[in-house]
Amino acid sequence: MNKVASTWSGALTPPADLPARADVVIIGGGIVGVCTAWFLARQGVEVVLCEKGHIAGEQSGRNWGWVRVQGRDTREIAMMQESLRIWDSLRDETGEDVGFVRRGCLFTARTAKELASFEKWTATAADYGIDSTLLSASDLDTHMSGCAVPLAGALFTESDGRAEPQKAGPAIARAAARAGATVLTACAVRGVETSGGEVSAVVTEHGVIRAGTVLCAAGAWSSLFCRSLGIKVPQLKVRGTVARTAACDSVLEGNVFDELLGIRRREDGGYTVAHGSILQHGITPSTLRWSFKFIAALLQERKSLSISLGKEFVDELRLPRRWALDDVSPFERMRVLDPEPSQRVLRGIRRNIDTMFPQLADVPIVEAWAGMVETSPDVVPMIGPVEELRGFYLATGFSGHGFGLGPGAGKAIAGMLTGRDTGIDLHPLRLSRFFDGSRIRPQSTI
Ligand SMILES: Cc1cc2nc3c(=O)[nH]c(=O)nc-3n(C[C@H](O)[C@H](O)[C@H](O)COP(=O)(O)OP(=O)(O)OC[C@H]3O[C@@H](n4cnc5c(N)ncnc54)[C@H](O)[C@@H]3O)c2cc1C
């Protein structure tokens, strides 16, 4: 089994030219950064996006590809509903196919009690006009064939969808560039320059770009980057191992989440599959630093979190907290965060495929990879201006849900940076909620 080898492998060519200035500089070329750049460029804003490695080389190219509103925290719902509308129009707007289709999202229930627990969500869904329903065990036959585990039913949202992560980020980045954005890869941002308490420039490994507005959309690196500026961003990482099967006969067409598997049909006729109840967290100094704020999230995820103490602790301990801006930074030292997939989890995925869908037992797993999911303490993103540094904004902590949310987030963030009302309330997602005494209460899982 090899790793996926497209978006995040291959040679990186440093930018030939660095713009001297921009209205907005975006740090990070994941789905959030590229979508924001796309919306800004279409508003006529001069925007430069700096990505240290490949576009969508980290979380945004490694995720499951689920685009769902089902089960979301209410603070994300309006943004996600807007996102789904944008996903629908992406093919026409970008001229590229990113594999988005609406084939539904289904969370299984093993018991009647578990099925009844989904009623809380169906009530919320009704308030927001979302088409979520409860399916009985017999209804399930129309959505899955040959499922060999006994199920009591499922929560189902027909209007949810999926897209191909390896295509989406790069396609949107190309659309942003066509709309006038400058998209730079192999261009790490080492830090920012300030003047009178305001951001005045970013310092990249290739030189300085003057800008009065800077957005940090650096995914798993945001906390480290912000810490070097004296800004506290509570963030922890969990490793998710993912596999892809060869093309095979269909057992389901949408996305299904069960305690055994998270599985979705792929455009190439195979399945993207992950273990339904294992996420791995290697303890780091950040775990200790932020443990108090993450207590609620850790308790909530306790059944699926496998916690260990290993190499990650020392690796993070060795990372500098600050660095000279004329010297190589941690962002260039690790162009792409490319964790090893766990062999234990892969064995579990194989076993669970065979248990749940015995007709797939002969279908080989042809690729495997892992990604570091970065989470906030209440498992929803941190988006907004950073009070300590005028002109500096944050959009990070998408907590395992950011791929689907990316286009809606990009629109909302572009609106925030240009003072346009998008109708999406970002106040509940402000960073300061973790420091102003607000109760930290996750509503959804990673
Ligand atoms: C295994 C897995 C499964 C998931 N499944 C789903 C799913 O099914 N549906 C869903 O909606 N979400 C899912 N997610 C979550 C989703 O992938 C993320 O929330 C989303 O991609 C985050 O996007 P981002 O742009 O914020 O971050 P990223 O994609 O991580 O991008 C951040 C980028 O910033 C760059 N960067 C960092 N520091 C610097 C710097 N100093 N200078 C320049 N560049 C820098 C990095 O190289 C990186 O490319 C999953 C995630 C994982 C890992």
PDB file of N, CA, C and O in Angstrom, residues 367-423:
ATOM      1  N   GLU A 367      -4.486   2.353  -1.541  1.00  0.00           N
ATOM      2  CA  GLU A 367      -3.684   3.475  -1.045  1.00  0.00           C
ATOM      3  C   GLU A 367      -4.068   3.780   0.389  1.00  0.00           C
ATOM      4  O   GLU A 367      -5.211   3.542   0.795  1.00  0.00           O
ATOM      5  N   ALA A 368      -3.106   4.329   1.126  1.00  0.00           N
ATOM      6  CA  ALA A 368      -3.383   4.739   2.508  1.00  0.00           C
ATOM      7  C   ALA A 368      -2.561   5.970   2.818  1.00  0.00           C
ATOM      8  O   ALA A 368      -1.466   6.141   2.288  1.00  0.00           O
ATOM      9  N   TRP A 369      -3.110   6.812   3.654  1.00  0.00           N
ATOM     10  CA  TRP A 369      -2.405   8.034   4.043  1.00  0.00           C
ATOM     11  C   TRP A 369      -2.943   8.479   5.398  1.00  0.00           C
ATOM     12  O   TRP A 369      -3.893   7.879   5.905  1.00  0.00           O
ATOM     13  N   ALA A 370      -2.333   9.511   5.938  1.00  0.00           N
ATOM     14  CA  ALA A 370      -2.854  10.066   7.195  1.00  0.00           C
ATOM     15  C   ALA A 370      -2.836  11.585   7.119  1.00  0.00           C
ATOM     16  O   ALA A 370      -2.120  12.172   6.306  1.00  0.00           O
ATOM     17  N   GLY A 371      -3.641  12.190   7.956  1.00  0.00           N
ATOM     18  CA  GLY A 371      -3.675  13.649   8.038  1.00  0.00           C
ATOM     19  C   GLY A 371      -3.818  14.056   9.485  1.00  0.00           C
ATOM     20  O   GLY A 371      -4.359  13.316  10.306  1.00  0.00           O
ATOM     21  N   MET A 372      -3.283  15.219   9.805  1.00  0.00           N
ATOM     22  CA  MET A 372      -3.399  15.749  11.174  1.00  0.00           C
ATOM     23  C   MET A 372      -4.594  16.684  11.224  1.00  0.00           C
ATOM     24  O   MET A 372      -4.575  17.761  10.634  1.00  0.00           O
ATOM     25  N   VAL A 373      -5.622  16.246  11.931  1.00  0.00           N
ATOM     26  CA  VAL A 373      -6.793  17.093  12.126  1.00  0.00           C
ATOM     27  C   VAL A 373      -6.462  18.078  13.244  1.00  0.00           C
ATOM     28  O   VAL A 373      -6.045  17.666  14.318  1.00  0.00           O
ATOM     29  N   GLU A 374      -6.621  19.354  12.988  1.00  0.00           N
ATOM     30  CA  GLU A 374      -6.364  20.326  14.079  1.00  0.00           C
ATOM     31  C   GLU A 374      -7.696  20.774  14.640  1.00  0.00           C
ATOM     32  O   GLU A 374      -8.638  21.035  13.898  1.00  0.00           O
ATOM     33  N   THR A 375      -7.769  20.792  15.956  1.00  0.00           N
ATOM     34  CA  THR A 375      -9.064  21.069  16.583  1.00  0.00           C
ATOM     35  C   THR A 375      -8.978  22.226  17.565  1.00  0.00           C
ATOM     36  O   THR A 375      -7.931  22.488  18.158  1.00  0.00           O
ATOM     37  N   SER A 376     -10.098  22.855  17.734  1.00  0.00           N
ATOM     38  CA  SER A 376     -10.217  23.898  18.761  1.00  0.00           C
ATOM     39  C   SER A 376     -10.883  23.241  19.988  1.00  0.00           C
ATOM     40  O   SER A 376     -11.429  22.147  19.891  1.00  0.00           O
ATOM     41  N   PRO A 377     -10.877  23.921  21.121  1.00  0.00           N
ATOM     42  CA  PRO A 377     -11.445  23.296  22.331  1.00  0.00           C
ATOM     43  C   PRO A 377     -12.935  22.975  22.235  1.00  0.00           C
ATOM     44  O   PRO A 377     -13.403  22.065  22.910  1.00  0.00           O
ATOM     45  N   ASP A 378     -13.714  23.723  21.426  1.00  0.00           N
ATOM     46  CA  ASP A 378     -15.137  23.379  21.328  1.00  0.00           C
ATOM     47  C   ASP A 378     -15.485  22.831  19.945  1.00  0.00           C
ATOM     48  O   ASP A 378     -16.659  22.782  19.558  1.00  0.00           O
ATOM     49  N   VAL A 379     -14.439  22.427  19.216  1.00  0.00           N
ATOM     50  CA  VAL A 379     -14.598  21.670  17.972  1.00  0.00           C
ATOM     51  C   VAL A 379     -15.336  22.465  16.873  1.00  0.00           C
ATOM     52  O   VAL A 379     -15.965  21.882  15.990  1.00  0.00           O
ATOM     53  N   VAL A 380     -15.266  23.776  16.948  1.00  0.00           N
ATOM     54  CA  VAL A 380     -15.671  24.628  15.813  1.00  0.00           C
ATOM     55  C   VAL A 380     -14.569  25.667  15.603  1.00  0.00           C
ATOM     56  O   VAL A 380     -13.773  25.934  16.504  1.00  0.00           O
ATOM     57  N   PRO A 381     -14.516  26.238  14.406  1.00  0.00           N
ATOM     58  CA  PRO A 381     -13.359  27.081  14.077  1.00  0.00           C
ATOM     59  C   PRO A 381     -13.241  28.369  14.891  1.00  0.00           C
ATOM     60  O   PRO A 381     -14.190  28.788  15.560  1.00  0.00           O
ATOM     61  N   MET A 382     -12.069  28.956  14.767  1.00  0.00           N
ATOM     62  CA  MET A 382     -11.798  30.273  15.347  1.00  0.00           C
ATOM     63  C   MET A 382     -11.611  31.213  14.166  1.00  0.00           C
ATOM     64  O   MET A 382     -10.665  31.059  13.394  1.00  0.00           O
ATOM     65  N   ILE A 383     -12.544  32.131  14.015  1.00  0.00           N
ATOM     66  CA  ILE A 383     -12.504  33.041  12.866  1.00  0.00           C
ATOM     67  C   ILE A 383     -12.738  34.460  13.379  1.00  0.00           C
ATOM     68  O   ILE A 383     -13.717  34.700  14.094  1.00  0.00           O
ATOM     69  N   GLY A 384     -11.858  35.368  12.992  1.00  0.00           N
ATOM     70  CA  GLY A 384     -12.108  36.766  13.364  1.00  0.00           C
ATOM     71  C   GLY A 384     -10.840  37.561  13.495  1.00  0.00           C
ATOM     72  O   GLY A 384      -9.728  37.035  13.359  1.00  0.00           O
ATOM     73  N   PRO A 385     -10.996  38.848  13.788  1.00  0.00           N
ATOM     74  CA  PRO A 385      -9.815  39.689  14.014  1.00  0.00           C
ATOM     75  C   PRO A 385      -9.148  39.295  15.322  1.00  0.00           C
ATOM     76  O   PRO A 385      -9.821  38.847  16.245  1.00  0.00           O
ATOM     77  N   VAL A 386      -7.845  39.462  15.387  1.00  0.00           N
ATOM     78  CA  VAL A 386      -7.130  39.183  16.632  1.00  0.00           C
ATOM     79  C   VAL A 386      -6.938  40.510  17.356  1.00  0.00           C
ATOM     80  O   VAL A 386      -6.323  41.434  16.808  1.00  0.00           O
ATOM     81  N   GLU A 387      -7.505  40.580  18.559  1.00  0.00           N
ATOM     82  CA  GLU A 387      -7.545  41.881  19.240  1.00  0.00           C
ATOM     83  C   GLU A 387      -6.164  42.475  19.487  1.00  0.00           C
ATOM     84  O   GLU A 387      -5.971  43.682  19.388  1.00  0.00           O
ATOM     85  N   GLU A 388      -5.174  41.614  19.762  1.00  0.00           N
ATOM     86  CA  GLU A 388      -3.850  42.122  20.139  1.00  0.00           C
ATOM     87  C   GLU A 388      -3.112  42.799  18.989  1.00  0.00           C
ATOM     88  O   GLU A 388      -2.158  43.526  19.200  1.00  0.00           O
ATOM     89  N   LEU A 389      -3.488  42.529  17.756  1.00  0.00           N
ATOM     90  CA  LEU A 389      -2.701  43.015  16.616  1.00  0.00           C
ATOM     91  C   LEU A 389      -3.642  43.450  15.496  1.00  0.00           C
ATOM     92  O   LEU A 389      -4.211  42.607  14.786  1.00  0.00           O
ATOM     93  N   ARG A 390      -3.787  44.756  15.345  1.00  0.00           N
ATOM     94  CA  ARG A 390      -4.736  45.247  14.339  1.00  0.00           C
ATOM     95  C   ARG A 390      -4.303  44.826  12.939  1.00  0.00           C
ATOM     96  O   ARG A 390      -3.111  44.862  12.595  1.00  0.00           O
ATOM     97  N   GLY A 391      -5.250  44.426  12.141  1.00  0.00           N
ATOM     98  CA  GLY A 391      -4.959  44.014  10.769  1.00  0.00           C
ATOM     99  C   GLY A 391      -4.660  42.530  10.642  1.00  0.00           C
ATOM    100  O   GLY A 391      -4.535  42.001   9.542  1.00  0.00           O
ATOM    101  N   PHE A 392      -4.535  41.844  11.789  1.00  0.00           N
ATOM    102  CA  PHE A 392      -4.221  40.405  11.764  1.00  0.00           C
ATOM    103  C   PHE A 392      -5.486  39.611  12.096  1.00  0.00           C
ATOM    104  O   PHE A 392      -6.131  39.855  13.112  1.00  0.00           O
ATOM    105  N   TYR A 393      -5.831  38.676  11.222  1.00  0.00           N
ATOM    106  CA  TYR A 393      -7.065  37.892  11.355  1.00  0.00           C
ATOM    107  C   TYR A 393      -6.722  36.408  11.388  1.00  0.00           C
ATOM    108  O   TYR A 393      -5.723  35.970  10.818  1.00  0.00           O
ATOM    109  N   LEU A 394      -7.639  35.656  11.980  1.00  0.00           N
ATOM    110  CA  LEU A 394      -7.426  34.218  12.143  1.00  0.00           C
ATOM    111  C   LEU A 394      -8.581  33.436  11.526  1.00  0.00           C
ATOM    112  O   LEU A 394      -9.742  33.852  11.630  1.00  0.00           O
ATOM    113  N   ALA A 395      -8.285  32.355  10.864  1.00  0.00           N
ATOM    114  CA  ALA A 395      -9.332  31.422  10.392  1.00  0.00           C
ATOM    115  C   ALA A 395      -8.732  30.030  10.486  1.00  0.00           C
ATOM    116  O   ALA A 395      -8.044  29.553   9.571  1.00  0.00           O
ATOM    117  N   THR A 396      -8.959  29.400  11.609  1.00  0.00           N
ATOM    118  CA  THR A 396      -8.309  28.110  11.849  1.00  0.00           C
ATOM    119  C   THR A 396      -9.155  27.282  12.815  1.00  0.00           C
ATOM    120  O   THR A 396     -10.224  27.715  13.243  1.00  0.00           O
ATOM    121  N   GLY A 397      -8.692  26.056  13.119  1.00  0.00           N
ATOM    122  CA  GLY A 397      -9.398  25.220  14.098  1.00  0.00           C
ATOM    123  C   GLY A 397     -10.660  24.607  13.523  1.00  0.00           C
ATOM    124  O   GLY A 397     -11.642  24.426  14.235  1.00  0.00           O
ATOM    125  N   PHE A 398     -10.625  24.221  12.261  1.00  0.00           N
ATOM    126  CA  PHE A 398     -11.853  23.720  11.612  1.00  0.00           C
ATOM    127  C   PHE A 398     -12.233  22.305  12.069  1.00  0.00           C
ATOM    128  O   PHE A 398     -13.263  21.762  11.658  1.00  0.00           O
ATOM    129  N   SER A 399     -11.400  21.697  12.893  1.00  0.00           N
ATOM    130  CA  SER A 399     -11.788  20.562  13.749  1.00  0.00           C
ATOM    131  C   SER A 399     -12.434  19.368  13.039  1.00  0.00           C
ATOM    132  O   SER A 399     -13.437  18.823  13.517  1.00  0.00           O
ATOM    133  N   GLY A 400     -11.887  19.018  11.881  1.00  0.00           N
ATOM    134  CA  GLY A 400     -12.406  17.826  11.198  1.00  0.00           C
ATOM    135  C   GLY A 400     -13.626  18.086  10.354  1.00  0.00           C
ATOM    136  O   GLY A 400     -14.208  17.157   9.795  1.00  0.00           O
ATOM    137  N   HIS A 401     -14.039  19.392  10.235  1.00  0.00           N
ATOM    138  CA  HIS A 401     -15.239  19.685   9.442  1.00  0.00           C
ATOM    139  C   HIS A 401     -14.985  20.714   8.359  1.00  0.00           C
ATOM    140  O   HIS A 401     -15.931  21.177   7.723  1.00  0.00           O
ATOM    141  N   GLY A 402     -13.745  21.128   8.172  1.00  0.00           N
ATOM    142  CA  GLY A 402     -13.492  22.327   7.383  1.00  0.00           C
ATOM    143  C   GLY A 402     -13.524  22.158   5.881  1.00  0.00           C
ATOM    144  O   GLY A 402     -13.611  23.145   5.153  1.00  0.00           O
ATOM    145  N   PHE A 403     -13.446  20.919   5.404  1.00  0.00           N
ATOM    146  CA  PHE A 403     -13.459  20.747   3.948  1.00  0.00           C
ATOM    147  C   PHE A 403     -14.827  21.163   3.400  1.00  0.00           C
ATOM    148  O   PHE A 403     -14.921  22.009   2.511  1.00  0.00           O
ATOM    149  N   GLY A 404     -15.861  20.590   3.958  1.00  0.00           N
ATOM    150  CA  GLY A 404     -17.202  20.951   3.501  1.00  0.00           C
ATOM    151  C   GLY A 404     -17.506  22.422   3.722  1.00  0.00           C
ATOM    152  O   GLY A 404     -18.163  23.077   2.914  1.00  0.00           O
ATOM    153  N   LEU A 405     -16.997  22.932   4.824  1.00  0.00           N
ATOM    154  CA  LEU A 405     -17.286  24.308   5.224  1.00  0.00           C
ATOM    155  C   LEU A 405     -16.470  25.332   4.427  1.00  0.00           C
ATOM    156  O   LEU A 405     -16.809  26.523   4.414  1.00  0.00           O
ATOM    157  N   GLY A 406     -15.404  24.879   3.773  1.00  0.00           N
ATOM    158  CA  GLY A 406     -14.430  25.784   3.156  1.00  0.00           C
ATOM    159  C   GLY A 406     -15.028  26.895   2.298  1.00  0.00           C
ATOM    160  O   GLY A 406     -14.759  28.085   2.534  1.00  0.00           O
ATOM    161  N   PRO A 407     -15.867  26.573   1.296  1.00  0.00           N
ATOM    162  CA  PRO A 407     -16.383  27.643   0.444  1.00  0.00           C
ATOM    163  C   PRO A 407     -17.227  28.669   1.212  1.00  0.00           C
ATOM    164  O   PRO A 407     -17.083  29.881   1.003  1.00  0.00           O
ATOM    165  N   GLY A 408     -18.077  28.198   2.115  1.00  0.00           N
ATOM    166  CA  GLY A 408     -18.888  29.132   2.909  1.00  0.00           C
ATOM    167  C   GLY A 408     -18.001  29.962   3.820  1.00  0.00           C
ATOM    168  O   GLY A 408     -18.214  31.174   3.994  1.00  0.00           O
ATOM    169  N   ALA A 409     -16.975  29.321   4.394  1.00  0.00           N
ATOM    170  CA  ALA A 409     -16.037  30.059   5.253  1.00  0.00           C
ATOM    171  C   ALA A 409     -15.304  31.101   4.424  1.00  0.00           C
ATOM    172  O   ALA A 409     -15.145  32.252   4.852  1.00  0.00           O
ATOM    173  N   GLY A 410     -14.864  30.715   3.232  1.00  0.00           N
ATOM    174  CA  GLY A 410     -14.135  31.653   2.366  1.00  0.00           C
ATOM    175  C   GLY A 410     -14.975  32.888   2.074  1.00  0.00           C
ATOM    176  O   GLY A 410     -14.487  34.022   2.127  1.00  0.00           O
ATOM    177  N   LYS A 411     -16.242  32.674   1.793  1.00  0.00           N
ATOM    178  CA  LYS A 411     -17.135  33.803   1.505  1.00  0.00           C
ATOM    179  C   LYS A 411     -17.301  34.691   2.748  1.00  0.00           C
ATOM    180  O   LYS A 411     -17.216  35.923   2.666  1.00  0.00           O
ATOM    181  N   ALA A 412     -17.539  34.036   3.891  1.00  0.00           N
ATOM    182  CA  ALA A 412     -17.751  34.806   5.129  1.00  0.00           C
ATOM    183  C   ALA A 412     -16.482  35.565   5.518  1.00  0.00           C
ATOM    184  O   ALA A 412     -16.548  36.724   5.950  1.00  0.00           O
ATOM    185  N   ILE A 413     -15.326  34.924   5.358  1.00  0.00           N
ATOM    186  CA  ILE A 413     -14.065  35.571   5.756  1.00  0.00           C
ATOM    187  C   ILE A 413     -13.755  36.739   4.817  1.00  0.00           C
ATOM    188  O   ILE A 413     -13.354  37.825   5.252  1.00  0.00           O
ATOM    189  N   ALA A 414     -13.971  36.534   3.520  1.00  0.00           N
ATOM    190  CA  ALA A 414     -13.743  37.635   2.564  1.00  0.00           C
ATOM    191  C   ALA A 414     -14.640  38.809   2.932  1.00  0.00           C
ATOM    192  O   ALA A 414     -14.211  39.969   2.902  1.00  0.00           O
ATOM    193  N   GLY A 415     -15.892  38.519   3.309  1.00  0.00           N
ATOM    194  CA  GLY A 415     -16.806  39.582   3.727  1.00  0.00           C
ATOM    195  C   GLY A 415     -16.284  40.297   4.972  1.00  0.00           C
ATOM    196  O   GLY A 415     -16.300  41.522   5.060  1.00  0.00           O
ATOM    197  N   MET A 416     -15.795  39.509   5.918  1.00  0.00           N
ATOM    198  CA  MET A 416     -15.255  40.106   7.152  1.00  0.00           C
ATOM    199  C   MET A 416     -14.076  41.045   6.845  1.00  0.00           C
ATOM    200  O   MET A 416     -13.981  42.131   7.396  1.00  0.00           O
ATOM    201  N   LEU A 417     -13.215  40.628   5.917  1.00  0.00           N
ATOM    202  CA  LEU A 417     -12.007  41.415   5.635  1.00  0.00           C
ATOM    203  C   LEU A 417     -12.315  42.679   4.841  1.00  0.00           C
ATOM    204  O   LEU A 417     -11.531  43.619   4.841  1.00  0.00           O
ATOM    205  N   THR A 418     -13.453  42.690   4.146  1.00  0.00           N
ATOM    206  CA  THR A 418     -13.763  43.845   3.299  1.00  0.00           C
ATOM    207  C   THR A 418     -14.985  44.610   3.806  1.00  0.00           C
ATOM    208  O   THR A 418     -15.459  45.527   3.130  1.00  0.00           O
ATOM    209  N   GLY A 419     -15.508  44.193   4.948  1.00  0.00           N
ATOM    210  CA  GLY A 419     -16.649  44.902   5.522  1.00  0.00           C
ATOM    211  C   GLY A 419     -17.956  44.635   4.800  1.00  0.00           C
ATOM    212  O   GLY A 419     -18.888  45.435   4.904  1.00  0.00           O
ATOM    213  N   ARG A 420     -18.047  43.533   4.061  1.00  0.00           N
ATOM    214  CA  ARG A 420     -19.318  43.189   3.386  1.00  0.00           C
ATOM    215  C   ARG A 420     -20.129  42.256   4.248  1.00  0.00           C
ATOM    216  O   ARG A 420     -19.596  41.259   4.758  1.00  0.00           O
ATOM    217  N   ASP A 421     -21.404  42.505   4.337  1.00  0.00           N
ATOM    218  CA  ASP A 421     -22.271  41.639   5.136  1.00  0.00           C
ATOM    219  C   ASP A 421     -22.657  40.414   4.302  1.00  0.00           C
ATOM    220  O   ASP A 421     -23.282  40.541   3.254  1.00  0.00           O
ATOM    221  N   THR A 422     -22.265  39.240   4.768  1.00  0.00           N
ATOM    222  CA  THR A 422     -22.626  38.008   4.048  1.00  0.00           C
ATOM    223  C   THR A 422     -23.810  37.319   4.722  1.00  0.00           C
ATOM    224  O   THR A 422     -24.223  36.242   4.282  1.00  0.00           O
ATOM    225  N   GLY A 423     -24.294  37.901   5.804  1.00  0.00           N
ATOM    226  CA  GLY A 423     -25.403  37.284   6.533  1.00  0.00           C
ATOM    227  C   GLY A 423     -24.949  36.127   7.419  1.00  0.00           C
ATOM    228  O   GLY A 423     -25.775  35.450   8.029  1.00  0.00           O
TER     229      GLY A 423
END
